Amino acid sequence: MSLIATIATDEWRYWRRSRLAITVMAVGMILAIGSALLTAGKMSAAAHERAHLQAEAEETFYNQPDRHPHRMVHYGHYVFRAPPPLAVFDPGVDAVTGQSIFLEGHHQNTAMFADGRAEARTGGFGNLSAAKIYQLFMTLLLIAIGHAVLIRERENRTLGTLLAQGLTGPQILAGKGLALMGVGLLMSIPALCLSIYAALQGEALSVALGMYLGYLLFLSVWVALILFISVRVKTRGLALGGLLIIWFASSLIIPRLGVAATSALMPMDGKFQTDMRMTRDIRALGDGHNASDPAFAKLKADMLAKYNADDIDELPLNYRGLVAEVNEKELTDVMNRYAETRMTRELEQSHVLRSLSFLSPFVAIDYSSRHLAGTDLPTHHRFLREAEAVRYDFVMGLNQAHKEKLDYGVDINRNNGEAGSRAARISADNWSVLNEFRFTADPAGQRISRAALPFGALLLWMGLLLGAAFSRARRIMP
Amino acid sequence: MMRELRFLFRDKAALLWLALAFVLSVAAVSLGLREVSLQNDQIVELIEMDKVEQEAVLAEHSDWGSMAYYTYHMTYDPPSDFAFAAMGQRDSLPWKHRIRMLALEGQIHESDAVNPDFALVGRFDFAFLLSLLAPLLVILLLYDLRSGEKSAGRLELLEASAGSGRKLWTGRAVMRIGLLAIAILVPLWIGGLLSATSLSLLLKATLLTLAYLAFWTGLCLWIAGAKHTGARNLTVLTGLWLLVCAVVPALITEMTTRAVPVPDGGDIIMTQREAVNDAWDLPKEATYEPFFERHPDMAAFTQPVEGFEWRWYYAFQQVGDQTAENLSQAYTDGRTQREHMARKLSFVSPASYVQRTLEGMADTDTDATLDYEAGIRAFHRDLRVYYYPRLFDGRKYDAEDVKTRPVFKAIIQN
């Protein structure tokens, strides 16, 4: 054991004397710390701002004056998706999806205004979050520092000496691996700080720790890969070139070609085609604002029969409110059907893309990181569903008030001058049908189980690479 | 020259990089062409669906107000004949909208649904290949040019036999990068011919590619001297790549975002909605007053009538837009300003500059998006100009007249 430690310390001593290694480390740390501070600052500010906007929107809704209930259905309401604590590490889909939705009767709006939409385009890799720095570039630095761990001994003709002293190949490799892992640990300190910060902000300890361990595991995969390549390859240039091309394929080419292939193999209709199809389905339901729409003839007949009445103004409820209620329910069923189809399809596409974890460790860490942080696609879908639930509840609550608390005769006279309009209002107390909305991340267990597959892929990568490297190391020659 | 070519063909690594460049370029160009043709198909399909939809509305309604309310108008921004090379903003901003006579601010900011997981990864197009991947290929082809010969012990011999060392290395580098340029450009030219890109655009793209590759070649020759090992050269060059292709572009975006504040998009919609919603409860004069300021010619026709009237409804839709006008203008101005600032700053990072220039040539940049938005606004204005007199002067509905209403005409790029 102490032999392995000696080899590792020796390697560290060498790096300490190498200007290049020091520079690379410094660059890595500056990048990681800089992006960590930037992301953390931005996402913390966003969390506060959205919580504030949410409270403000609710306050505004509750404080509306007495009105016709259907006016409040159209007045609508906003919900905001507050970022979870770990978004300071990986903002995930936050960058590309809108963070707020306007809720109103008869429509399901899309999440609006992703911040990215108003940003200037400058190419490159877009915003560099801490997660992206680790996923894309820390590995590059690890390669720069570590590609020669074993080859250097070979080139300096010290490998033979080491072997002659009775050290085995695997022992030497273990020492080198330990040294390189030390570099990985050092590089992971900013990630650890971000995880601790998130935990202090209320993130479950298991998830915060899992997030850190995920990145550590990802760096270890690259350490294992570097070890594997260095036992297989005889010259520095070849090792570096080989590692670079693997990095190139894993981080730049496979994910993008994966997206292209997935969208070609599993195409999805655009929003407009779906909207048009939905419009057609919805038209068949009738217009809920127009109680005399023929679509409601059966409803009318049923109601008249049920209450044994001759005309709708004899009903013990406001027929217009009833029509609005029935129509909203049918409408929502149609809209939900389309929304669910779209979300299912998106999730299917993402699962295919995620299965590339077994081809590219980058895809694996990308997914496990978002899953753990709670900034992934399923969480965004849950936001859409919860927003829809809030929408449906308040609209139906208002429709019920319309049906029960507003007299039909008064209601049809609402456009009859100032007095008619005043009479056709209900008390602002009714606006309390709106539920408060606070979006939080999924429970820790659920996020961890979601991340299991890409996490498993990383473990598999590491196991295979280490196994291959050490079994090859047994046959190592000077 | 021939001798150098023979050397090159013996260098398996170099051949591998060149082949990879060619394959990737073929992939990027064909994926781009495919996407463009998909988008064109989609436009055709949407126009067709839109027509059917409009016919249905025509059959169902017979008054100006309902006609304006229920009729959607398809607007779109067709991909240019060079869009296959750089999809740019078309991936993140909508290039099609369905518009009707309601307040425009509530419609123009709608976005199309793209799988967020896909948007996070990004597209594999020629612009990506050239601006981010090509530099790495240049580096891989050149980092070991001199150091490799040195470690093989041939450096002095080679330089002596060639007479001038510099000439030899420059010549060798130029040949490698020339072949790289051909590997990258041939698929682009074929793609350009297939989609009938103008020759001048292709020429410009070629020059841009050559200049960009020359920049990286120069950098490699400067850094990758014989004094150092190949590995050291490769490390330093990869670091520079990281700086030029990732860090600086991100910093430019960050700087423009911080320097030019843009109003929150949600505020525009919220302001507009509040105005439209409040109008229902306000006396009609409160709507007509600001409305007639913009349309004094309509004022003569209006004797406010009790209860609901379409003209009042559309008047407060317009007033909703008017209320949000300043915010909306600030949003557009902010984006324009950020764009201008990014244009100046992009000279710091050649990768940024290449990406932006290609997007500019393909009309997929922010300017093109802003043009499209301006086109939608103009069209919406035309709709209003068409409907207002018909709504206000109490004219009888005329099914023939409806056919003369404005039709959206896409800006055909290039």
Tab-separated table of C-alpha atoms in Angstrom, chain A residues 61 69 397-398 401 405 426-434:
chain	number	residue	atom	x	y	z
A	61	PHE	CA	-55.735	38.142	-7.927
A	69	PRO	CA	-67.134	35.764	-12.234
A	397	GLY	CA	-64.356	27.403	-8.850
A	398	LEU	CA	-65.349	30.619	-10.613
A	401	ALA	CA	-69.767	30.640	-8.308
A	405	LYS	CA	-74.177	32.821	-6.825
A	426	ILE	CA	-70.212	38.767	-7.270
A	427	SER	CA	-68.238	39.506	-4.159
A	428	ALA	CA	-64.449	39.548	-4.258
A	429	ASP	CA	-64.503	36.967	-1.437
A	430	ASN	CA	-65.052	34.408	-4.147
A	431	TRP	CA	-61.585	34.990	-5.576
A	432	SER	CA	-60.221	32.797	-2.807
A	433	VAL	CA	-60.955	29.809	-5.069
A	434	LEU	CA	-57.436	30.355	-6.359
